[in-house]
Short mmCIF file of C-alpha atoms and ligand atoms in Angstrom, two decimals:
data_model
loop_
_atom_site.label_atom_id
_atom_site.label_comp_id
_atom_site.label_asym_id
_atom_site.label_seq_id
_atom_site.Cartn_x
_atom_site.Cartn_y
_atom_site.Cartn_z
CA UNK A 1 -76.87 -108.93 265.64
CA UNK A 2 -73.39 -108.13 264.59
CA UNK A 3 -70.93 -111.09 264.17
CA UNK A 4 -67.98 -111.38 266.53
CA UNK A 5 -64.84 -113.27 265.69
CA UNK A 6 -63.69 -115.51 268.54
CA UNK A 7 -59.96 -114.74 268.12
CA UNK A 8 -58.41 -111.49 268.85
CA UNK A 9 -56.72 -109.78 265.86
CA UNK A 10 -53.05 -110.78 266.15
CA UNK A 11 -49.88 -109.58 264.32
CA UNK A 12 -46.79 -111.47 263.28
CA UNK A 13 -44.90 -110.11 266.37
CA UNK A 14 -47.22 -112.14 268.60
CA UNK A 15 -45.95 -115.54 267.24
CA UNK A 16 -42.88 -117.67 267.37
CA UNK A 17 -42.10 -120.99 265.61
CA UNK A 18 -41.30 -123.99 267.67
CA UNK A 19 -38.55 -125.99 266.04
CA UNK A 20 -39.31 -129.49 264.85
CA UNK A 21 -36.96 -132.44 264.08
CA UNK A 22 -34.28 -131.60 261.52
CA UNK A 23 -32.79 -134.57 259.66
CA UNK A 24 -29.18 -134.45 258.46
CA UNK A 25 -30.65 -133.82 255.02
CA UNK A 26 -32.15 -130.60 256.22
CA UNK A 27 -29.54 -127.99 255.34
CA UNK A 28 -30.10 -124.42 253.92
CA UNK A 29 -28.46 -125.33 250.74
CA UNK A 30 -31.02 -127.80 249.94
CA UNK A 31 -34.04 -125.54 250.71
CA UNK A 32 -36.22 -124.48 247.70
CA UNK A 33 -38.15 -121.33 248.02
CA UNK A 34 -40.00 -121.89 244.72
CA UNK A 35 -43.76 -121.05 245.19
CA UNK A 36 -46.88 -120.80 243.00
CA UNK A 37 -47.85 -117.40 241.95
CA UNK A 38 -51.10 -118.25 240.14
CA UNK A 39 -53.90 -120.75 240.55
CA UNK A 40 -53.57 -124.21 239.15
CA UNK A 41 -55.24 -127.63 239.24
CA UNK A 42 -54.20 -130.38 241.63
CA UNK A 43 -51.23 -132.26 240.14
CA UNK A 44 -50.54 -129.57 237.51
CA UNK A 45 -47.74 -127.00 237.46
CA UNK A 46 -48.79 -123.43 237.97
CA UNK A 47 -48.34 -121.22 234.76
CA UNK A 48 -46.09 -118.94 236.84
CA UNK A 49 -44.03 -119.78 239.84
CA UNK A 50 -41.76 -117.42 241.79
CA UNK A 51 -38.29 -118.53 242.50
CA UNK A 52 -38.29 -116.72 245.79
CA UNK A 53 -41.51 -115.84 247.76
CA UNK A 54 -41.30 -112.02 247.40
CA UNK A 55 -43.14 -109.55 245.30
CA UNK A 56 -42.70 -105.71 245.61
CA UNK A 57 -45.69 -103.55 246.50
CA UNK A 58 -47.88 -101.82 243.87
CA UNK A 59 -46.70 -98.37 244.96
CA UNK A 60 -45.27 -95.26 243.34
CA UNK A 61 -42.36 -95.30 246.02
CA UNK A 62 -41.51 -99.00 245.47
CA UNK A 63 -42.19 -100.48 242.11
CA UNK A 64 -41.01 -98.92 238.90
CA UNK A 65 -39.06 -100.63 236.01
CA UNK A 66 -35.71 -100.37 237.95
CA UNK A 67 -37.05 -102.22 240.93
CA UNK A 68 -38.77 -104.81 238.64
CA UNK A 69 -35.43 -105.63 236.96
CA UNK A 70 -33.46 -105.85 240.09
CA UNK A 71 -36.08 -108.13 241.78
CA UNK A 72 -36.67 -110.35 238.80
CA UNK A 73 -32.87 -110.82 238.76
CA UNK A 74 -33.08 -112.36 242.20
CA UNK A 75 -36.15 -114.54 241.55
CA UNK A 76 -39.06 -112.35 242.66
CA UNK A 77 -41.46 -110.11 240.88
CA UNK A 78 -42.59 -106.48 240.93
CA UNK A 79 -46.01 -105.13 240.25
CA UNK A 80 -45.52 -101.75 238.54
CA UNK A 81 -47.66 -99.17 240.23
CA UNK A 82 -51.00 -98.30 238.52
CA UNK A 83 -51.41 -94.80 239.98
CA UNK A 84 -49.95 -93.22 236.80
CA UNK A 85 -51.26 -92.81 233.31
CA UNK A 86 -51.76 -95.92 231.26
CA UNK A 87 -49.04 -94.90 228.82
CA UNK A 88 -46.42 -94.34 231.49
CA UNK A 89 -47.30 -97.66 233.22
CA UNK A 90 -47.15 -99.56 229.95
CA UNK A 91 -43.84 -97.91 229.03
CA UNK A 92 -42.36 -99.15 232.41
CA UNK A 93 -43.58 -102.71 231.72
CA UNK A 94 -42.18 -102.52 228.15
CA UNK A 95 -38.80 -101.33 229.48
CA UNK A 96 -38.62 -104.32 231.71
CA UNK A 97 -39.52 -106.71 228.89
CA UNK A 98 -37.04 -105.04 226.55
CA UNK A 99 -34.31 -105.09 229.06
CA UNK A 100 -31.48 -107.41 228.08
CA UNK A 101 -29.31 -108.29 231.01
CA UNK A 102 -25.87 -107.04 230.21
CA UNK A 103 -27.11 -104.73 227.42
CA UNK A 104 -27.23 -101.18 228.85
CA UNK A 105 -28.87 -98.16 227.35
CA UNK A 106 -26.42 -95.48 228.37
CA UNK A 107 -27.89 -92.79 230.59
CA UNK A 108 -24.90 -90.46 230.48
CA UNK A 109 -24.14 -89.29 226.91
CA UNK A 110 -22.45 -86.41 225.43
CA UNK A 111 -22.80 -84.25 222.30
CA UNK A 112 -19.51 -83.34 220.54
CA UNK A 113 -19.64 -79.71 221.56
CA UNK A 114 -20.10 -80.54 225.21
CA UNK A 115 -17.06 -79.42 227.40
CA UNK A 116 -14.80 -81.01 229.81
CA UNK A 117 -16.83 -79.37 232.62
CA UNK A 118 -20.00 -81.08 231.31
CA UNK A 119 -18.06 -84.50 231.42
CA UNK A 120 -17.20 -83.90 235.02
CA UNK A 121 -20.70 -82.79 235.91
CA UNK A 122 -22.18 -85.96 234.25
CA UNK A 123 -19.68 -88.11 235.99
CA UNK A 124 -20.64 -86.62 239.29
CA UNK A 125 -24.35 -87.08 238.60
CA UNK A 126 -24.40 -90.64 237.22
CA UNK A 127 -21.09 -92.06 238.67
CA UNK A 128 -20.05 -93.43 235.30
CA UNK A 129 -16.59 -92.84 233.90
CA UNK A 130 -17.43 -94.08 230.42
CA UNK A 131 -19.62 -91.75 228.15
CA UNK A 132 -20.56 -92.29 224.59
CA UNK A 133 -20.49 -89.28 222.36
CA UNK A 134 -23.31 -89.08 219.81
CA UNK A 135 -24.24 -86.47 217.19
CA UNK A 136 -27.17 -85.30 219.23
CA UNK A 137 -25.98 -86.25 222.75
CA UNK A 138 -28.85 -88.86 223.05
CA UNK A 139 -28.58 -92.55 224.05
CA UNK A 140 -29.25 -93.74 220.45
CA UNK A 141 -27.72 -90.91 218.28
CA UNK A 142 -25.05 -91.53 215.70
CA UNK A 143 -21.84 -92.73 217.46
CA UNK A 144 -19.03 -90.20 217.06
CA UNK A 145 -16.67 -91.27 219.89
CA UNK A 146 -16.25 -92.11 223.55
CA UNK A 147 -14.94 -90.40 226.66
CA UNK A 148 -13.33 -92.30 229.48
CA UNK A 149 -11.24 -91.05 232.41
CA UNK A 150 -8.16 -91.97 230.25
CA UNK A 151 -9.12 -89.32 227.65
CA UNK A 152 -8.57 -86.20 229.87
CA UNK A 153 -6.25 -84.81 232.60
CA UNK A 154 -8.09 -82.37 234.70
CA UNK A 155 -4.96 -80.67 235.97
CA UNK A 156 -3.60 -79.89 232.45
CA UNK A 157 -6.79 -79.08 230.60
CA UNK A 158 -9.11 -76.11 230.43
CA UNK A 159 -12.76 -76.95 231.66
CA UNK A 160 -14.09 -75.29 228.49
CA UNK A 161 -12.22 -77.68 226.11
CA UNK A 162 -14.66 -79.39 223.71
CA UNK A 163 -15.28 -83.22 223.91
CA UNK A 164 -14.71 -83.43 220.13
CA UNK A 165 -11.09 -82.45 220.68
CA UNK A 166 -10.12 -84.99 223.33
CA UNK A 167 -12.61 -87.99 222.86
CA UNK A 168 -11.41 -91.28 221.38
CA UNK A 169 -13.05 -90.80 217.94
CA UNK A 170 -15.27 -93.48 216.30
CA UNK A 171 -12.57 -94.58 213.78
CA UNK A 172 -10.28 -95.70 216.63
CA UNK A 173 -13.00 -97.54 218.57
CA UNK A 174 -13.89 -101.21 218.49
CA UNK A 175 -17.71 -101.58 218.14
CA UNK A 176 -19.93 -104.51 217.35
CA UNK A 177 -23.36 -104.93 215.56
CA UNK A 178 -26.55 -104.48 217.50
CA UNK A 179 -27.56 -108.21 217.35
CA UNK A 180 -24.32 -109.49 218.82
CA UNK A 181 -24.88 -111.98 221.51
CA UNK A 182 -23.79 -111.28 225.13
CA UNK A 183 -21.30 -114.10 224.92
CA UNK A 184 -19.72 -112.78 221.70
CA UNK A 185 -19.65 -109.22 223.07
CA UNK A 186 -17.90 -110.53 226.16
CA UNK A 187 -15.34 -112.34 224.08
CA UNK A 188 -14.66 -109.08 222.09
CA UNK A 189 -14.20 -107.28 225.29
CA UNK A 190 -11.73 -109.82 226.68
CA UNK A 191 -9.76 -110.27 223.43
CA UNK A 192 -9.23 -106.56 223.04
CA UNK A 193 -8.78 -105.78 226.69
CA UNK A 194 -11.68 -103.35 226.67
CA UNK A 195 -13.75 -102.09 229.56
CA UNK A 196 -16.87 -101.55 227.38
CA UNK A 197 -18.21 -102.30 223.99
CA UNK A 198 -20.75 -100.11 222.04
CA UNK A 199 -23.29 -101.97 219.90
CA UNK A 200 -24.45 -100.07 216.84
CA UNK A 201 -27.04 -100.50 214.15
CA UNK A 202 -26.50 -100.40 210.41
CA UNK A 203 -26.53 -96.56 210.42
CA UNK A 204 -23.93 -96.50 213.25
CA UNK A 205 -26.60 -95.35 215.80
CA UNK A 206 -25.72 -96.36 219.30
CA UNK A 207 -28.00 -99.08 220.61
CA UNK A 208 -26.42 -100.47 223.78
CA UNK A 209 -23.28 -100.55 225.84
CA UNK A 210 -21.93 -103.85 227.16
CA UNK A 211 -19.59 -103.43 230.11
CA UNK A 212 -17.14 -105.99 231.39
CA UNK A 213 -18.39 -105.74 234.94
CA UNK A 214 -21.99 -106.35 234.00
CA UNK A 215 -21.26 -109.54 232.21
CA UNK A 216 -19.55 -111.01 235.35
CA UNK A 217 -22.59 -110.13 237.55
CA UNK A 218 -25.04 -111.55 235.07
CA UNK A 219 -23.48 -114.95 235.28
CA UNK A 220 -24.26 -115.13 239.07
CA UNK A 221 -28.15 -115.03 239.08
CA UNK A 222 -29.44 -118.60 239.24
CA UNK A 223 -32.94 -117.69 240.23
CA UNK A 224 -33.73 -115.09 237.54
CA UNK A 225 -37.50 -114.86 236.69
CA UNK A 226 -37.60 -115.27 232.88
CA UNK A 227 -40.35 -115.82 230.52
CA UNK A 228 -40.23 -118.27 227.61
CA UNK A 229 -38.43 -115.67 225.47
CA UNK A 230 -35.71 -115.19 228.24
CA UNK A 231 -37.12 -111.83 229.08
CA UNK A 232 -37.56 -110.63 232.68
CA UNK A 233 -41.04 -111.28 234.05
CA UNK A 234 -43.03 -108.30 235.49
CA UNK A 235 -46.49 -107.67 236.90
CA UNK A 236 -48.65 -104.59 236.91
CA UNK A 237 -51.38 -103.06 239.17
CA UNK A 238 -54.86 -102.32 237.65
CA UNK A 239 -57.93 -100.70 239.12
CA UNK A 240 -61.59 -101.37 238.81
CA UNK A 241 -62.37 -98.27 236.81
CA UNK A 242 -60.30 -97.95 233.69
CA UNK A 243 -59.53 -101.66 233.13
CA UNK A 244 -61.00 -101.70 229.59
CA UNK A 245 -58.24 -99.29 228.45
CA UNK A 246 -55.47 -100.20 230.87
CA UNK A 247 -55.54 -103.93 230.67
CA UNK A 248 -55.01 -104.11 226.80
CA UNK A 249 -52.20 -101.52 227.04
CA UNK A 250 -50.46 -103.61 229.79
CA UNK A 251 -50.92 -106.86 228.04
CA UNK A 252 -49.64 -105.36 224.80
CA UNK A 253 -46.63 -104.03 226.69
CA UNK A 254 -45.89 -107.52 227.81
CA UNK A 255 -47.13 -107.69 231.40
CA UNK A 256 -46.93 -111.28 232.70
CA UNK A 257 -49.46 -110.89 235.43
CA UNK A 258 -51.89 -108.22 236.77
CA UNK A 259 -53.28 -107.52 240.12
CA UNK A 260 -56.33 -105.45 241.04
CA UNK A 261 -54.91 -102.91 243.49
CA UNK A 262 -57.46 -102.08 246.13
CA UNK A 263 -57.29 -101.61 249.85
CA UNK A 264 -60.61 -103.55 250.15
CA UNK A 265 -61.47 -106.13 247.61
CA UNK A 266 -64.58 -107.95 248.82
CA UNK A 267 -66.66 -106.03 246.30
CA UNK A 268 -68.73 -106.48 243.18
CA UNK A 269 -66.34 -104.21 241.33
CA UNK A 270 -63.55 -106.78 241.60
CA UNK A 271 -65.89 -109.47 240.23
CA UNK A 272 -66.93 -107.17 237.31
CA UNK A 273 -63.26 -106.48 236.55
CA UNK A 274 -62.26 -110.09 236.58
CA UNK A 275 -65.22 -111.06 234.47
CA UNK A 276 -64.25 -108.43 231.89
CA UNK A 277 -60.72 -109.86 231.68
CA UNK A 278 -62.02 -113.47 231.39
CA UNK A 279 -64.49 -112.40 228.70
CA UNK A 280 -61.75 -110.74 226.63
CA UNK A 281 -58.70 -112.93 227.34
CA UNK A 282 -59.92 -116.13 228.87
CA UNK A 283 -57.36 -117.63 231.23
CA UNK A 284 -54.45 -116.25 229.19
CA UNK A 285 -54.21 -113.10 231.25
CA UNK A 286 -53.43 -113.78 234.93
CA UNK A 287 -55.01 -111.49 237.50
CA UNK A 288 -54.82 -111.48 241.26
CA UNK A 289 -57.34 -109.73 243.49
CA UNK A 290 -57.84 -108.25 246.98
CA UNK A 291 -57.35 -107.28 249.55
CA UNK A 292 -59.35 -109.37 251.95
CA UNK A 293 -59.04 -110.43 255.52
CA UNK A 294 -61.35 -113.33 256.08
CA UNK A 295 -62.54 -116.75 254.65
CA UNK A 296 -65.67 -115.16 253.11
CA UNK A 297 -63.70 -112.57 251.19
CA UNK A 298 -61.33 -115.27 249.97
CA UNK A 299 -64.01 -117.56 248.72
CA UNK A 300 -65.70 -114.71 246.95
CA UNK A 301 -62.59 -113.68 244.97
CA UNK A 302 -61.62 -117.39 244.16
CA UNK A 303 -65.15 -118.02 242.88
CA UNK A 304 -64.83 -114.85 240.83
CA UNK A 305 -61.75 -116.54 239.17
CA UNK A 306 -58.97 -114.61 240.73
CA UNK A 307 -55.53 -116.13 240.02
CA UNK A 308 -54.32 -115.38 243.46
CA UNK A 309 -55.78 -113.58 246.47
CA UNK A 310 -54.03 -110.82 248.42
CA UNK A 311 -54.59 -110.50 252.19
CA UNK A 312 -54.17 -107.56 254.33
CA UNK A 313 -56.14 -104.44 255.51
CA UNK A 314 -54.51 -101.87 257.69
CA UNK A 315 -51.18 -103.60 258.46
CA UNK A 316 -48.99 -101.72 256.03
CA UNK A 317 -46.24 -99.69 257.64
CA UNK A 318 -47.44 -96.39 256.01
CA UNK A 319 -51.09 -97.20 256.46
CA UNK A 320 -53.66 -95.30 258.65
CA UNK A 321 -56.75 -97.04 257.32
CA UNK A 322 -57.57 -98.57 260.71
CA UNK A 323 -57.35 -95.21 262.32
CA UNK A 324 -59.34 -93.39 259.65
CA UNK A 325 -62.09 -95.87 259.05
CA UNK A 326 -61.91 -98.51 261.75
CA UNK A 327 -61.61 -101.42 259.34
CA UNK A 328 -58.92 -104.07 259.11
CA UNK A 329 -57.65 -107.18 260.96
CA UNK A 330 -54.36 -108.25 262.51
CA UNK A 331 -52.27 -109.62 259.67
CA UNK A 332 -51.46 -112.85 261.21
CA UNK A 333 -54.97 -113.73 262.20
CA UNK A 334 -56.28 -112.69 258.76
CA UNK A 335 -53.67 -114.79 257.08
CA UNK A 336 -54.22 -117.89 259.06
CA UNK A 337 -57.98 -117.83 258.42
CA UNK A 338 -57.62 -117.12 254.63
CA UNK A 339 -55.01 -119.84 254.25
CA UNK A 340 -57.30 -122.29 255.77
CA UNK A 341 -60.05 -121.15 253.47
CA UNK A 342 -57.73 -121.73 250.53
CA UNK A 343 -56.98 -125.23 251.65
CA UNK A 344 -60.75 -126.04 252.06
CA UNK A 345 -61.41 -124.58 248.63
CA UNK A 346 -58.60 -126.72 247.20
CA UNK A 347 -60.06 -129.88 248.82
CA UNK A 348 -63.43 -129.16 247.50
CA UNK A 349 -62.58 -128.00 243.93
CA UNK A 350 -59.04 -129.33 243.22
CA UNK A 351 -58.09 -125.76 242.44
CA UNK A 352 -55.17 -124.17 244.40
CA UNK A 353 -55.48 -120.38 244.57
CA UNK A 354 -52.26 -118.98 246.05
CA UNK A 355 -52.47 -116.54 248.98
CA UNK A 356 -50.22 -113.46 249.09
CA UNK A 357 -49.63 -111.77 252.56
CA UNK A 358 -49.52 -108.09 251.80
CA UNK A 359 -48.10 -105.53 254.36
CA UNK A 360 -46.92 -105.43 257.97
CA UNK A 361 -43.60 -107.45 257.50
CA UNK A 362 -41.24 -105.60 259.81
CA UNK A 363 -38.42 -108.07 260.60
CA UNK A 364 -36.96 -110.75 258.51
CA UNK A 365 -38.37 -113.59 260.68
CA UNK A 366 -41.93 -112.17 259.99
CA UNK A 367 -41.50 -113.55 256.43
CA UNK A 368 -40.81 -117.11 257.75
CA UNK A 369 -43.79 -116.77 260.08
CA UNK A 370 -46.00 -115.61 257.27
CA UNK A 371 -44.94 -118.44 255.02
CA UNK A 372 -45.50 -120.92 257.97
CA UNK A 373 -49.01 -119.51 258.50
CA UNK A 374 -49.90 -120.33 254.90
CA UNK A 375 -48.76 -117.49 252.64
CA UNK A 376 -47.57 -118.69 249.27
CA UNK A 377 -45.72 -115.43 248.80
CA UNK A 378 -45.32 -112.01 250.40
CA UNK A 379 -45.88 -108.48 249.17
CA UNK A 380 -43.45 -105.99 250.62
CA UNK A 381 -43.43 -102.16 250.51
CA UNK A 382 -41.28 -100.71 253.32
CA UNK A 383 -38.70 -103.60 252.84
CA UNK A 384 -38.00 -102.79 249.24
CA UNK A 385 -38.41 -99.01 249.63
CA UNK A 386 -35.06 -98.88 251.59
CA UNK A 387 -32.92 -100.14 248.72
CA UNK A 388 -30.88 -98.39 246.04
CA UNK A 389 -33.27 -99.77 243.37
CA UNK A 390 -36.42 -98.06 244.72
CA UNK A 391 -37.53 -95.07 242.69
CA UNK A 392 -37.31 -92.51 245.48
CA UNK A 393 -34.71 -90.09 246.67
CA UNK A 394 -31.92 -90.90 249.02
CA UNK A 395 -31.70 -88.01 251.50
CA UNK A 396 -29.47 -87.08 254.39
CA UNK A 397 -31.72 -86.65 257.49
CA UNK A 398 -29.72 -85.50 260.58
CA UNK A 399 -26.54 -87.35 259.41
CA UNK A 400 -28.29 -90.60 258.40
CA UNK A 401 -29.20 -91.72 254.91
CA UNK A 402 -32.87 -92.27 254.43
CA UNK A 403 -35.05 -93.22 251.48
CA UNK A 404 -38.55 -91.61 251.02
CA UNK A 405 -41.55 -93.94 251.35
CA UNK A 406 -45.10 -92.82 250.88
CA UNK A 407 -48.41 -94.71 250.96
CA UNK A 408 -50.68 -94.94 247.87
CA UNK A 409 -53.40 -93.40 250.09
CA UNK A 410 -51.27 -90.48 251.03
CA UNK A 411 -51.89 -86.96 249.69
CA UNK A 412 -48.63 -87.32 247.88
CA UNK A 413 -49.67 -90.39 245.84
CA UNK A 414 -53.25 -89.19 245.32
CA UNK A 415 -54.34 -92.69 244.31
CA UNK A 416 -57.83 -92.20 245.64
CA UNK A 417 -59.27 -94.84 243.46
CA UNK A 418 -57.49 -97.50 245.45
CA UNK A 419 -59.53 -96.53 248.47
CA UNK A 420 -63.00 -96.32 247.14
CA UNK A 421 -64.62 -99.41 245.85
CA UNK A 422 -64.75 -98.81 242.16
CA UNK A 423 -67.25 -97.89 239.52
CA UNK A 424 -68.01 -94.27 238.72
CA UNK A 425 -69.23 -93.02 242.06
CA UNK A 426 -66.44 -91.25 243.79
CA UNK A 427 -66.88 -90.52 247.48
CA UNK A 428 -64.99 -87.69 249.34
CA UNK A 429 -61.26 -88.51 249.47
CA UNK A 430 -59.46 -88.48 252.63
CA UNK A 431 -55.93 -89.78 253.45
CA UNK A 432 -55.34 -93.46 254.46
CA UNK A 433 -51.51 -93.27 254.28
CA UNK A 434 -48.60 -91.24 255.26
CA UNK A 435 -45.48 -89.80 253.61
CA UNK A 436 -42.32 -90.92 255.46
CA UNK A 437 -38.57 -91.92 255.51
CA UNK A 438 -37.21 -95.36 255.86
CA UNK A 439 -33.60 -96.04 256.67
CA UNK A 440 -31.48 -96.53 253.60
CA UNK A 441 -30.15 -100.08 253.49
CA UNK A 442 -27.99 -100.49 250.26
CA UNK A 443 -28.38 -102.80 247.40
CA UNK A 444 -31.45 -105.11 246.99
CA UNK A 445 -29.37 -108.14 246.23
CA UNK A 446 -27.27 -107.94 249.44
CA UNK A 447 -30.40 -107.59 251.59
CA UNK A 448 -32.42 -110.21 249.90
CA UNK A 449 -29.64 -112.71 250.14
CA UNK A 450 -29.22 -112.09 253.85
CA UNK A 451 -33.03 -112.21 254.54
CA UNK A 452 -33.47 -115.42 252.66
CA UNK A 453 -30.53 -117.11 254.27
CA UNK A 454 -32.40 -116.47 257.65
CA UNK A 455 -35.68 -117.89 256.12
CA UNK A 456 -33.89 -121.00 254.80
CA UNK A 457 -32.10 -121.53 258.14
CA UNK A 458 -35.34 -121.28 260.16
CA UNK A 459 -37.06 -123.70 257.62
CA UNK A 460 -34.33 -126.16 258.45
CA UNK A 461 -35.08 -125.72 262.15
CA UNK A 462 -38.64 -126.73 261.44
CA UNK A 463 -37.47 -129.69 259.34
CA UNK A 464 -38.76 -128.22 255.99
CA UNK A 465 -37.02 -128.11 252.72
CA UNK A 466 -39.93 -126.46 250.77
CA UNK A 467 -42.51 -123.76 251.69
CA UNK A 468 -45.29 -126.46 251.34
CA UNK A 469 -43.48 -128.58 253.90
CA UNK A 470 -43.08 -125.65 256.16
CA UNK A 471 -46.80 -125.03 256.10
CA UNK A 472 -47.42 -128.62 256.92
CA UNK A 473 -44.92 -129.06 259.64
CA UNK A 474 -44.68 -125.63 261.31
CA UNK A 475 -45.67 -125.42 265.06
CA UNK A 476 -46.53 -121.92 266.08
CA UNK A 477 -47.03 -120.45 269.50
CA UNK A 478 -48.60 -117.21 270.61
CA UNK A 479 -46.14 -115.21 272.80
CA UNK A 480 -47.01 -113.30 275.98
CA UNK A 481 -46.15 -109.64 276.06
CA UNK A 482 -43.44 -110.42 278.54
CA UNK A 483 -41.75 -112.85 276.23
CA UNK A 484 -41.87 -110.35 273.41
CA UNK A 485 -39.57 -108.20 275.54
CA UNK A 486 -37.35 -111.20 276.03
CA UNK A 487 -37.25 -111.72 272.26
CA UNK A 488 -34.77 -108.86 271.65
CA UNK A 489 -31.45 -108.28 273.49
CA UNK A 490 -32.38 -107.55 277.04
CA UNK A 491 -30.79 -106.81 280.35
CA UNK A 492 -27.53 -105.94 278.73
CA UNK A 493 -26.04 -102.59 277.72
CA UNK A 494 -25.48 -102.64 273.85
CA UNK A 495 -22.13 -101.36 272.85
CA UNK A 496 -23.56 -99.76 269.68
CA UNK A 497 -26.96 -99.12 268.32
CA UNK A 498 -27.45 -102.30 266.29
CA UNK A 499 -29.79 -103.71 263.66
CA UNK A 500 -28.02 -106.93 264.14
CA UNK A 501 -26.22 -106.29 260.79
CA UNK A 502 -29.48 -106.60 258.81
CA UNK A 503 -30.64 -103.07 258.21
CA UNK A 504 -34.07 -104.53 258.36
CA UNK A 505 -34.97 -103.24 261.78
CA UNK A 506 -37.55 -100.55 262.03
P1 LIG B 1 -45.49 -102.56 254.13
O1 LIG B 1 -44.65 -103.65 253.48
O2 LIG B 1 -45.77 -102.85 255.60
O3 LIG B 1 -44.83 -101.21 253.91
O4 LIG B 1 -46.93 -102.43 253.47
C1 LIG B 1 -47.05 -102.31 252.00
C2 LIG B 1 -48.58 -102.49 251.68
O5 LIG B 1 -49.34 -101.38 252.33
C3 LIG B 1 -48.96 -102.31 250.25
O6 LIG B 1 -48.74 -103.43 249.43
C4 LIG B 1 -50.37 -101.90 250.34
O7 LIG B 1 -51.27 -103.03 250.34
C5 LIG B 1 -50.54 -101.14 251.57
N1 LIG B 1 -50.52 -99.79 251.33
C6 LIG B 1 -49.88 -98.98 250.45
N2 LIG B 1 -50.06 -97.65 250.58
C7 LIG B 1 -51.04 -97.61 251.55
C8 LIG B 1 -51.68 -96.47 252.12
O8 LIG B 1 -51.50 -95.30 251.84
N3 LIG B 1 -52.52 -96.76 253.11
C9 LIG B 1 -52.80 -97.99 253.50
N4 LIG B 1 -52.23 -99.10 253.00
C10 LIG B 1 -51.31 -98.89 252.02
#
């Protein structure tokens, strides 16, 4: 006879935290959000910890190299999407690893025969007022000069005038060698009252630009996720088919951690994939697995050797898996059961396998709930898709700015391998996700800062200064449907349509 779970499938929205005692020590400034990313033995430090409990989803519309750099700067980590060629994915990983904070590869460059009209068009497109001039107009061509807004007067000049005739030429520029440290570059900028400094190699090819404004911002990132060579850390999604080619390419490119990206991970294909990695790399390559939604699935993946286990089927905002296939489980119920299984496994074996709650976070307070229910960290798609740094277009829809956001199981992403189990037997493909818009919400940093200030504040209400303490002390209550209504502003007429200033609302 079929097995029935006693508990109904519940979502985050059906829970609230009941405050516990807060001592006078318990203030948001003292809260640490550091959390393990990969498995470790009792009493040992994990090989990788996140400085904030957020990772960005393994999705085309969320995690490219730009997102990865922005999120690592704030203390989280991106998993670069795997639904692209191995070369392209490895190149994205390499770009994150090569990125030197404060050293910019210029994206708006000019050839000497470009015109003033070209300058204005580039300025409009990229929003930069400083453009290097190189012999071939590329980012690493031989440096011939620079154009800033001080070099031209639109009202007095003909749009067809050539850049070579009004640029500041190379011989009048101050430049520095490519291996100059950021500190020295900054000193040169200050001593010479510059706005930018080009760094060139021995043949005078442009390598990077250092801007005064970037140095200032670089100093204010205390949580940066850096590896032992001070490079940003980055993850990457893999699948259960081409791992023998994809994994070596990603490792070679410098990926710090991998994750098997599958909508349903309680399968032999995940075991085979993890075993292949262990056989070829031992424990030096970290790999998470999933997704599962019950204790049995967790134990299976933990015993296969997964470095973390991802929880969630059908809760993602763009997900129609439950409708299409009738599989899944309420995210809160799944997370609570899996977290309990993780603790039991830890007691039995002394090995702590972190749990990631993936999908279905709608409001900021859902993050605190998920952490309280046992998640070590959270994977977020919709949340990050709304920011400047996500790879998708910002479009004006009926007067409001939106960002595009599409599921990996949508016809647009065509990532069918995420939805069949693996191996070489392909089933008939059908959609398990939609193509959508999400309200544009500005810069990642501003939003993450605000969200985490709420998380820290709630943790203090629960008397917790760390995530582990929150998990131990949290008191959770199921709310009735009537009290869910009471949870928002009610019985008043709002003066303006409000997201309570967060931009996080649906
Ligand atoms: P969100 O944060 O609620 O938007 O959920 C993001 C998560 O949804 C991802 O990390 C995936 O686990 C899952 N997901 C991504 N694309 C699809 C899809 O097309 N169908 C179902 N689930 C998806």
